[in-house]
Amino acid sequence: MSVVGSLRKVARLARGGRRVDLSHPARSPLGSAVVNCVVYRGGVRQECAEGVAEAVRRVRKQGDGFVWLGLHEPAGEEIAEVAELFGLHPLAVEDAVHAHQRPKVEQYEDVLFAVFKTVTYVEHEALTSVSEVVDTGELMVFTGPDFVVTVRHGRHGSLGPLREALEALPEQLAKGPSAVLHAIADHVVDEYLATVEAVQGDIDQVEIDVFAPRGSKPVDPGRIYQLKRELLELKRAVVPLGRPLHLLSAGTSRVVDPEIRAYFRDVADHLARVTEQIQGIDSLVDSILQAHLAQVTVAQNEDMRKITAWAAIIAVPTMVCGVYGMNFAHMPELRWRFGYPLALAVIAAACLLIHRGFRRNGWL
């Protein structure tokens, strides 16, 4: 199997595998923030039950393998010990603790610090003006010559399935920490694609509702605005990742293996596809919103025409009754026996003619 084929297989296995939240206390025996700590030598998993520090010492002493330490929303004092152990830069550590960072890649001597925005589609029975469609989190990755430290923020984005998928392909793990970094980036971008496809379903439903036959239930414009807001959140997570992926594929960092670096371009291509899809559906939402506003304007104009037409019809009897209601002594046909029926007949005939004229012109 080719290298790129194996890497894509890892992403597919991780995406289709059973979702396990390894941040649960029952699965975090190493501490409240530590999700897992594993040593990989030759691509084979070796538990570091003796502790993180001892595992790092043993790996560096033997000069073979690497440590993968996973953290979930660590506190400042918890990550301080990790930073001292692995020699992480204070600025990168601060970003990892406080989160809310843009996707980026930064080089600190022989440690690469990458920030990814994770996204997931929030299932809902029906889209409303307050529905949460996209939930975002953050994933920071410290990649060194003999370690990978992942820091996850948010309710989703567990790397448990990805870790299991990589362990099923030891030839990939044998390539070192940069293979893990690539697998994470590929997994994150694949989640972008899955989320965009799910959001597309909501947009299709709104589009169907907007262009439904007249007389159907009116569309709440708040639904469209909510989709627009959620798309903006998705765009903020996806679009800025283009530059970091370019740096990973074209950079000169010693941390990233040259063989792995070439395949970051594959991830960048998938990200470009996702970005184009987001831009396309964003334009579609704009068009749907404009079409809905145009429909509302047309409906209001039709209502105003009907109101104006009925006002014109009612003006005829109002005028006639108003004139004869002035009770002047010398008014035409005031004392004629057939004056009253004639006035009613004239009013009815005038109203009928005006009504037919409006119907012919489409006002009624």
One Martini backbone bead per residue (centre of mass of N, CA, C, O) as a GRO file, in nm:
protein
  364
    1MET     BB    1   0.097   0.035   0.022
    2SER     BB    2   0.077   0.349   0.004
    3VAL     BB    3   0.123   0.621   0.186
    4VAL     BB    4  -0.135   0.780   0.116
    5GLY     BB    5  -0.326   0.540   0.147
    6SER     BB    6  -0.270   0.492   0.449
    7LEU     BB    7  -0.349   0.774   0.550
    8ARG     BB    8  -0.642   0.766   0.447
    9LYS     BB    9  -0.723   0.516   0.610
   10VAL     BB   10  -0.697   0.642   0.886
   11ALA     BB   11  -0.919   0.855   0.850
   12ARG     BB   12  -1.151   0.656   0.793
   13LEU     BB   13  -1.134   0.494   1.054
   14ALA     BB   14  -1.176   0.735   1.247
   15ARG     BB   15  -1.453   0.830   1.129
   16GLY     BB   16  -1.597   0.525   1.149
   17GLY     BB   17  -1.560   0.491   1.432
   18ARG     BB   18  -1.591   0.468   1.756
   19ARG     BB   19  -1.704   0.699   1.981
   20VAL     BB   20  -1.465   0.815   2.226
   21ASP     BB   21  -1.447   0.965   2.545
   22LEU     BB   22  -1.131   1.003   2.694
   23SER     BB   23  -1.210   1.234   2.918
   24HIS     BB   24  -1.311   1.045   3.102
   25PRO     BB   25  -1.233   0.958   3.420
   26ALA     BB   26  -1.230   0.644   3.366
   27ARG     BB   27  -0.999   0.722   3.121
   28SER     BB   28  -0.809   0.899   3.348
   29PRO     BB   29  -0.556   0.774   3.538
   30LEU     BB   30  -0.332   1.024   3.509
   31GLY     BB   31  -0.558   1.246   3.527
   32SER     BB   32  -0.770   1.508   3.463
   33ALA     BB   33  -0.608   1.589   3.177
   34VAL     BB   34  -0.518   1.303   3.114
   35VAL     BB   35  -0.591   1.077   2.868
   36ASN     BB   36  -0.298   0.985   2.746
   37CYS     BB   37  -0.005   0.748   2.752
   38VAL     BB   38   0.224   0.668   2.484
   39VAL     BB   39   0.449   0.432   2.352
   40TYR     BB   40   0.642   0.428   2.044
   41ARG     BB   41   0.796   0.135   1.888
   42GLY     BB   42   0.793   0.064   1.569
   43GLY     BB   43   0.464   0.117   1.591
   44VAL     BB   44   0.440   0.011   1.888
   45ARG     BB   45   0.266  -0.027   2.167
   46GLN     BB   46   0.355   0.135   2.493
   47GLU     BB   47   0.304   0.159   2.803
   48CYS     BB   48   0.319   0.437   3.064
   49ALA     BB   49   0.276   0.345   3.380
   50GLU     BB   50   0.532   0.497   3.517
   51GLY     BB   51   0.511   0.758   3.354
   52VAL     BB   52   0.595   1.029   3.178
   53ALA     BB   53   0.889   1.087   3.263
   54GLU     BB   54   0.991   0.794   3.228
   55ALA     BB   55   0.917   0.763   2.930
   56VAL     BB   56   1.099   0.989   2.825
   57ARG     BB   57   1.365   0.886   2.938
   58ARG     BB   58   1.363   0.612   2.787
   59VAL     BB   59   1.350   0.717   2.498
   60ARG     BB   60   1.611   0.896   2.513
   61LYS     BB   61   1.804   0.673   2.592
   62GLN     BB   62   1.741   0.479   2.339
   63GLY     BB   63   1.666   0.647   2.069
   64ASP     BB   64   1.356   0.533   2.047
   65GLY     BB   65   1.084   0.668   1.957
   66PHE     BB   66   0.768   0.786   2.115
   67VAL     BB   67   0.554   1.027   2.271
   68TRP     BB   68   0.195   1.022   2.353
   69LEU     BB   69   0.025   1.308   2.476
   70GLY     BB   70  -0.298   1.353   2.624
   71LEU     BB   71  -0.508   1.648   2.652
   72HIS     BB   72  -0.785   1.803   2.855
   73GLU     BB   73  -0.817   2.098   2.956
   74PRO     BB   74  -0.578   2.228   3.099
   75ALA     BB   75  -0.421   2.360   3.346
   76GLY     BB   76  -0.161   2.554   3.423
   77GLU     BB   77  -0.019   2.353   3.627
   78GLU     BB   78  -0.038   2.098   3.446
   79ILE     BB   79   0.124   2.212   3.189
   80ALA     BB   80   0.388   2.300   3.324
   81GLU     BB   81   0.513   2.018   3.357
   82VAL     BB   82   0.508   1.948   3.058
   83ALA     BB   83   0.680   2.186   2.957
   84GLU     BB   84   0.935   2.110   3.118
   85LEU     BB   85   0.975   1.823   3.005
   86PHE     BB   86   0.963   1.920   2.679
   87GLY     BB   87   1.033   2.223   2.617
   88LEU     BB   88   0.817   2.446   2.605
   89HIS     BB   89   0.693   2.728   2.500
   90PRO     BB   90   0.531   2.976   2.666
   91LEU     BB   91   0.349   3.084   2.437
   92ALA     BB   92   0.230   2.810   2.356
   93VAL     BB   93   0.119   2.737   2.633
   94GLU     BB   94  -0.077   2.972   2.658
   95ASP     BB   95  -0.247   2.893   2.410
   96ALA     BB   96  -0.327   2.605   2.520
   97VAL     BB   97  -0.490   2.710   2.768
   98HIS     BB   98  -0.682   2.952   2.641
   99ALA     BB   99  -0.726   2.950   2.358
  100HIS     BB  100  -0.874   3.107   2.100
  101GLN     BB  101  -0.740   3.027   1.818
  102ARG     BB  102  -0.587   3.036   1.534
  103PRO     BB  103  -0.488   2.880   1.277
  104LYS     BB  104  -0.153   2.737   1.317
  105VAL     BB  105   0.215   2.764   1.267
  106GLU     BB  106   0.496   2.707   1.491
  107GLN     BB  107   0.846   2.769   1.554
  108TYR     BB  108   1.043   2.613   1.831
  109GLU     BB  109   1.299   2.517   1.718
  110ASP     BB  110   1.229   2.164   1.771
  111VAL     BB  111   0.924   2.280   1.788
  112LEU     BB  112   0.593   2.216   1.687
  113PHE     BB  113   0.309   2.443   1.659
  114ALA     BB  114  -0.036   2.346   1.635
  115VAL     BB  115  -0.355   2.478   1.515
  116PHE     BB  116  -0.690   2.350   1.547
  117LYS     BB  117  -1.016   2.345   1.421
  118THR     BB  118  -1.294   2.199   1.546
  119VAL     BB  119  -1.577   2.019   1.404
  120THR     BB  120  -1.944   1.982   1.438
  121TYR     BB  121  -2.249   1.839   1.398
  122VAL     BB  122  -2.571   1.936   1.512
  123GLU     BB  123  -2.827   1.772   1.601
  124HIS     BB  124  -3.170   1.821   1.464
  125GLU     BB  125  -3.501   1.825   1.396
  126ALA     BB  126  -3.519   2.152   1.361
  127LEU     BB  127  -3.479   2.449   1.213
  128THR     BB  128  -3.401   2.743   1.385
  129SER     BB  129  -3.322   3.062   1.516
  130VAL     BB  130  -3.153   2.878   1.766
  131SER     BB  131  -2.989   2.677   1.628
  132GLU     BB  132  -2.731   2.445   1.655
  133VAL     BB  133  -2.506   2.344   1.396
  134VAL     BB  134  -2.214   2.437   1.500
  135ASP     BB  135  -1.931   2.293   1.664
  136THR     BB  136  -1.645   2.415   1.837
  137GLY     BB  137  -1.291   2.365   1.862
  138GLU     BB  138  -0.963   2.263   1.994
  139LEU     BB  139  -0.625   2.174   1.857
  140MET     BB  140  -0.318   2.103   2.000
  141VAL     BB  141   0.025   2.056   1.862
  142PHE     BB  142   0.315   1.901   1.984
  143THR     BB  143   0.620   1.866   1.790
  144GLY     BB  144   0.882   1.643   1.820
  145PRO     BB  145   1.135   1.416   1.791
  146ASP     BB  146   0.995   1.238   2.069
  147PHE     BB  147   0.701   1.390   2.048
  148VAL     BB  148   0.340   1.415   2.139
  149VAL     BB  149   0.121   1.695   2.213
  150THR     BB  150  -0.219   1.700   2.302
  151VAL     BB  151  -0.472   1.968   2.301
  152ARG     BB  152  -0.805   1.973   2.415
  153HIS     BB  153  -1.100   2.164   2.315
  154GLY     BB  154  -1.403   2.054   2.406
  155ARG     BB  155  -1.676   1.817   2.337
  156HIS     BB  156  -1.493   1.731   2.099
  157GLY     BB  157  -1.235   1.559   1.919
  158SER     BB  158  -1.153   1.284   1.969
  159LEU     BB  159  -0.847   1.069   1.936
  160GLY     BB  160  -0.913   0.771   1.977
  161PRO     BB  161  -0.982   0.663   1.689
  162LEU     BB  162  -0.713   0.757   1.563
  163ARG     BB  163  -0.524   0.590   1.739
  164GLU     BB  164  -0.640   0.315   1.660
  165ALA     BB  165  -0.586   0.343   1.355
  166LEU     BB  166  -0.278   0.373   1.377
  167GLU     BB  167  -0.226   0.102   1.530
  168ALA     BB  168  -0.323  -0.064   1.269
  169LEU     BB  169  -0.060   0.112   1.136
  170PRO     BB  170   0.262   0.080   1.216
  171GLU     BB  171   0.410   0.200   0.962
  172GLN     BB  172   0.323   0.493   1.036
  173LEU     BB  173   0.430   0.525   1.328
  174ALA     BB  174   0.734   0.469   1.242
  175LYS     BB  175   0.770   0.774   1.123
  176GLY     BB  176   0.659   0.938   1.361
  177PRO     BB  177   0.532   1.240   1.469
  178SER     BB  178   0.456   1.345   1.179
  179ALA     BB  179   0.238   1.129   1.128
  180VAL     BB  180   0.048   1.231   1.346
  181LEU     BB  181   0.010   1.516   1.241
  182HIS     BB  182  -0.113   1.432   0.972
  183ALA     BB  183  -0.353   1.267   1.082
  184ILE     BB  184  -0.485   1.504   1.226
  185ALA     BB  185  -0.522   1.692   0.986
  186ASP     BB  186  -0.688   1.494   0.816
  187HIS     BB  187  -0.915   1.451   1.023
  188VAL     BB  188  -1.011   1.744   1.046
  189VAL     BB  189  -1.081   1.786   0.742
  190ASP     BB  190  -1.287   1.555   0.725
  191GLU     BB  191  -1.482   1.689   0.928
  192TYR     BB  192  -1.543   1.928   0.754
  193LEU     BB  193  -1.678   1.775   0.524
  194ALA     BB  194  -1.904   1.642   0.691
  195THR     BB  195  -2.028   1.910   0.794
  196VAL     BB  196  -2.095   2.041   0.523
  197GLU     BB  197  -2.287   1.817   0.426
  198ALA     BB  198  -2.490   1.855   0.660
  199VAL     BB  199  -2.554   2.158   0.610
  200GLN     BB  200  -2.669   2.120   0.326
  201GLY     BB  201  -2.937   1.996   0.422
  202ASP     BB  202  -3.049   2.254   0.556
  203ILE     BB  203  -3.040   2.430   0.303
  204ASP     BB  204  -3.228   2.261   0.128
  205GLN     BB  205  -3.476   2.292   0.311
  206VAL     BB  206  -3.497   2.601   0.299
  207GLU     BB  207  -3.525   2.618  -0.006
  208ILE     BB  208  -3.788   2.460  -0.025
  209ASP     BB  209  -3.956   2.651   0.158
  210VAL     BB  210  -3.922   2.915  -0.004
  211PHE     BB  211  -4.022   2.759  -0.292
  212ALA     BB  212  -4.291   2.711  -0.215
  213PRO     BB  213  -4.600   2.716  -0.252
  214ARG     BB  214  -4.850   2.906  -0.224
  215GLY     BB  215  -4.977   2.876   0.117
  216SER     BB  216  -4.762   2.803   0.277
  217LYS     BB  217  -4.558   2.803   0.521
  218PRO     BB  218  -4.386   3.041   0.642
  219VAL     BB  219  -4.068   3.170   0.654
  220ASP     BB  220  -3.823   3.207   0.884
  221PRO     BB  221  -3.565   3.433   0.870
  222GLY     BB  222  -3.404   3.325   1.119
  223ARG     BB  223  -3.301   3.066   0.985
  224ILE     BB  224  -3.115   3.202   0.779
  225TYR     BB  225  -2.942   3.365   0.979
  226GLN     BB  226  -2.840   3.120   1.136
  227LEU     BB  227  -2.690   2.991   0.902
  228LYS     BB  228  -2.501   3.230   0.858
  229ARG     BB  229  -2.363   3.217   1.136
  230GLU     BB  230  -2.262   2.922   1.116
  231LEU     BB  231  -2.092   2.965   0.861
  232LEU     BB  232  -1.900   3.169   0.988
  233GLU     BB  233  -1.784   2.975   1.197
  234LEU     BB  234  -1.680   2.770   0.988
  235LYS     BB  235  -1.495   2.964   0.831
  236ARG     BB  236  -1.305   3.037   1.074
  237ALA     BB  237  -1.194   2.737   1.087
  238VAL     BB  238  -1.102   2.677   0.783
  239VAL     BB  239  -0.956   2.903   0.615
  240PRO     BB  240  -0.689   2.958   0.800
  241LEU     BB  241  -0.551   2.664   0.736
  242GLY     BB  242  -0.400   2.703   0.466
  243ARG     BB  243  -0.126   2.821   0.558
  244PRO     BB  244  -0.024   2.597   0.750
  245LEU     BB  245  -0.024   2.370   0.534
  246HIS     BB  246   0.182   2.504   0.354
  247LEU     BB  247   0.413   2.501   0.562
  248LEU     BB  248   0.418   2.188   0.601
  249SER     BB  249   0.479   2.127   0.286
  250ALA     BB  250   0.722   2.374   0.248
  251GLY     BB  251   0.899   2.341   0.474
  252THR     BB  252   1.210   2.308   0.703
  253SER     BB  253   1.140   2.123   0.922
  254ARG     BB  254   1.281   1.869   1.119
  255VAL     BB  255   1.019   1.735   1.228
  256VAL     BB  256   0.938   1.697   0.936
  257ASP     BB  257   0.918   1.459   0.727
  258PRO     BB  258   0.972   1.456   0.394
  259GLU     BB  259   0.768   1.229   0.328
  260ILE     BB  260   0.528   1.367   0.483
  261ARG     BB  261   0.523   1.655   0.366
  262ALA     BB  262   0.404   1.585   0.084
  263TYR     BB  263   0.108   1.501   0.219
  264PHE     BB  264   0.002   1.785   0.297
  265ARG     BB  265  -0.107   1.852   0.014
  266ASP     BB  266  -0.351   1.667   0.032
  267VAL     BB  267  -0.486   1.823   0.261
  268ALA     BB  268  -0.495   2.096   0.113
  269ASP     BB  269  -0.688   2.000  -0.109
  270HIS     BB  270  -0.925   1.933   0.079
  271LEU     BB  271  -0.950   2.217   0.195
  272ALA     BB  272  -1.014   2.358  -0.072
  273ARG     BB  273  -1.278   2.209  -0.113
  274VAL     BB  274  -1.419   2.308   0.143
  275THR     BB  275  -1.395   2.610   0.087
  276GLU     BB  276  -1.563   2.607  -0.173
  277GLN     BB  277  -1.821   2.499  -0.043
  278ILE     BB  278  -1.865   2.729   0.158
  279GLN     BB  279  -1.879   2.957  -0.050
  280GLY     BB  280  -2.119   2.838  -0.206
  281ILE     BB  281  -2.329   2.820   0.034
  282ASP     BB  282  -2.309   3.115   0.109
  283SER     BB  283  -2.424   3.221  -0.157
  284LEU     BB  284  -2.688   3.061  -0.139
  285VAL     BB  285  -2.795   3.196   0.118
  286ASP     BB  286  -2.806   3.477  -0.001
  287SER     BB  287  -3.010   3.405  -0.223
  288ILE     BB  288  -3.235   3.305  -0.038
  289LEU     BB  289  -3.271   3.567   0.117
  290GLN     BB  290  -3.337   3.747  -0.127
  291ALA     BB  291  -3.581   3.580  -0.220
  292HIS     BB  292  -3.746   3.615   0.037
  293LEU     BB  293  -3.759   3.925   0.031
  294ALA     BB  294  -3.895   3.939  -0.245
  295GLN     BB  295  -4.150   3.786  -0.164
  296VAL     BB  296  -4.239   3.983   0.054
  297THR     BB  297  -4.263   4.230  -0.132
  298VAL     BB  298  -4.471   4.112  -0.326
  299ALA     BB  299  -4.687   4.052  -0.114
  300GLN     BB  300  -4.719   4.346  -0.022
  301ASN     BB  301  -4.803   4.460  -0.298
  302GLU     BB  302  -5.057   4.288  -0.329
  303ASP     BB  303  -5.199   4.394  -0.080
  304MET     BB  304  -5.200   4.691  -0.163
  305ARG     BB  305  -5.370   4.652  -0.419
  306LYS     BB  306  -5.621   4.538  -0.280
  307ILE     BB  307  -5.673   4.773  -0.094
  308THR     BB  308  -5.697   4.989  -0.316
  309ALA     BB  309  -5.931   4.860  -0.472
  310TRP     BB  310  -6.140   4.853  -0.239
  311ALA     BB  311  -6.127   5.158  -0.185
  312ALA     BB  312  -6.236   5.239  -0.466
  313ILE     BB  313  -6.510   5.094  -0.441
  314ILE     BB  314  -6.601   5.230  -0.170
  315ALA     BB  315  -6.600   5.530  -0.277
  316VAL     BB  316  -6.867   5.535  -0.427
  317PRO     BB  317  -7.081   5.503  -0.196
  318THR     BB  318  -6.957   5.724  -0.025
  319MET     BB  319  -7.011   5.959  -0.217
  320VAL     BB  320  -7.313   5.931  -0.257
  321CYS     BB  321  -7.394   5.928   0.044
  322GLY     BB  322  -7.261   6.199   0.107
  323VAL     BB  323  -7.431   6.378  -0.073
  324TYR     BB  324  -7.724   6.281   0.032
  325GLY     BB  325  -7.642   6.351   0.342
  326MET     BB  326  -7.675   6.679   0.334
  327ASN     BB  327  -7.982   6.779   0.307
  328PHE     BB  328  -8.084   6.933   0.078
  329ALA     BB  329  -8.363   7.077  -0.068
  330HIS     BB  330  -8.217   7.084  -0.375
  331MET     BB  331  -8.225   6.768  -0.495
  332PRO     BB  332  -8.198   6.526  -0.706
  333GLU     BB  333  -8.456   6.312  -0.669
  334LEU     BB  334  -8.554   6.337  -0.363
  335ARG     BB  335  -8.892   6.294  -0.426
  336TRP     BB  336  -8.864   6.044  -0.578
  337ARG     BB  337  -8.973   5.722  -0.585
  338PHE     BB  338  -8.702   5.605  -0.756
  339GLY     BB  339  -8.436   5.722  -0.627
  340TYR     BB  340  -8.327   5.505  -0.436
  341PRO     BB  341  -8.301   5.263  -0.633
  342LEU     BB  342  -8.122   5.418  -0.834
  343ALA     BB  343  -7.882   5.468  -0.647
  344LEU     BB  344  -7.822   5.170  -0.593
  345ALA     BB  345  -7.778   5.089  -0.888
  346VAL     BB  346  -7.543   5.280  -0.946
  347ILE     BB  347  -7.356   5.174  -0.733
  348ALA     BB  348  -7.347   4.876  -0.825
  349ALA     BB  349  -7.247   4.930  -1.114
  350ALA     BB  350  -6.987   5.078  -1.044
  351CYS     BB  351  -6.860   4.856  -0.869
  352LEU     BB  352  -6.864   4.635  -1.086
  353LEU     BB  353  -6.684   4.776  -1.295
  354ILE     BB  354  -6.438   4.817  -1.114
  355HIS     BB  355  -6.397   4.522  -1.038
  356ARG     BB  356  -6.349   4.416  -1.327
  357GLY     BB  357  -6.103   4.593  -1.385
  358PHE     BB  358  -5.922   4.478  -1.157
  359ARG     BB  359  -5.936   4.181  -1.245
  360ARG     BB  360  -5.813   4.225  -1.529
  361ASN     BB  361  -5.535   4.356  -1.389
  362GLY     BB  362  -5.475   4.181  -1.108
  363TRP     BB  363  -5.579   4.318  -0.824
  364LEU     BB  364  -5.803   4.061  -0.751
   0.00000   0.00000   0.00000
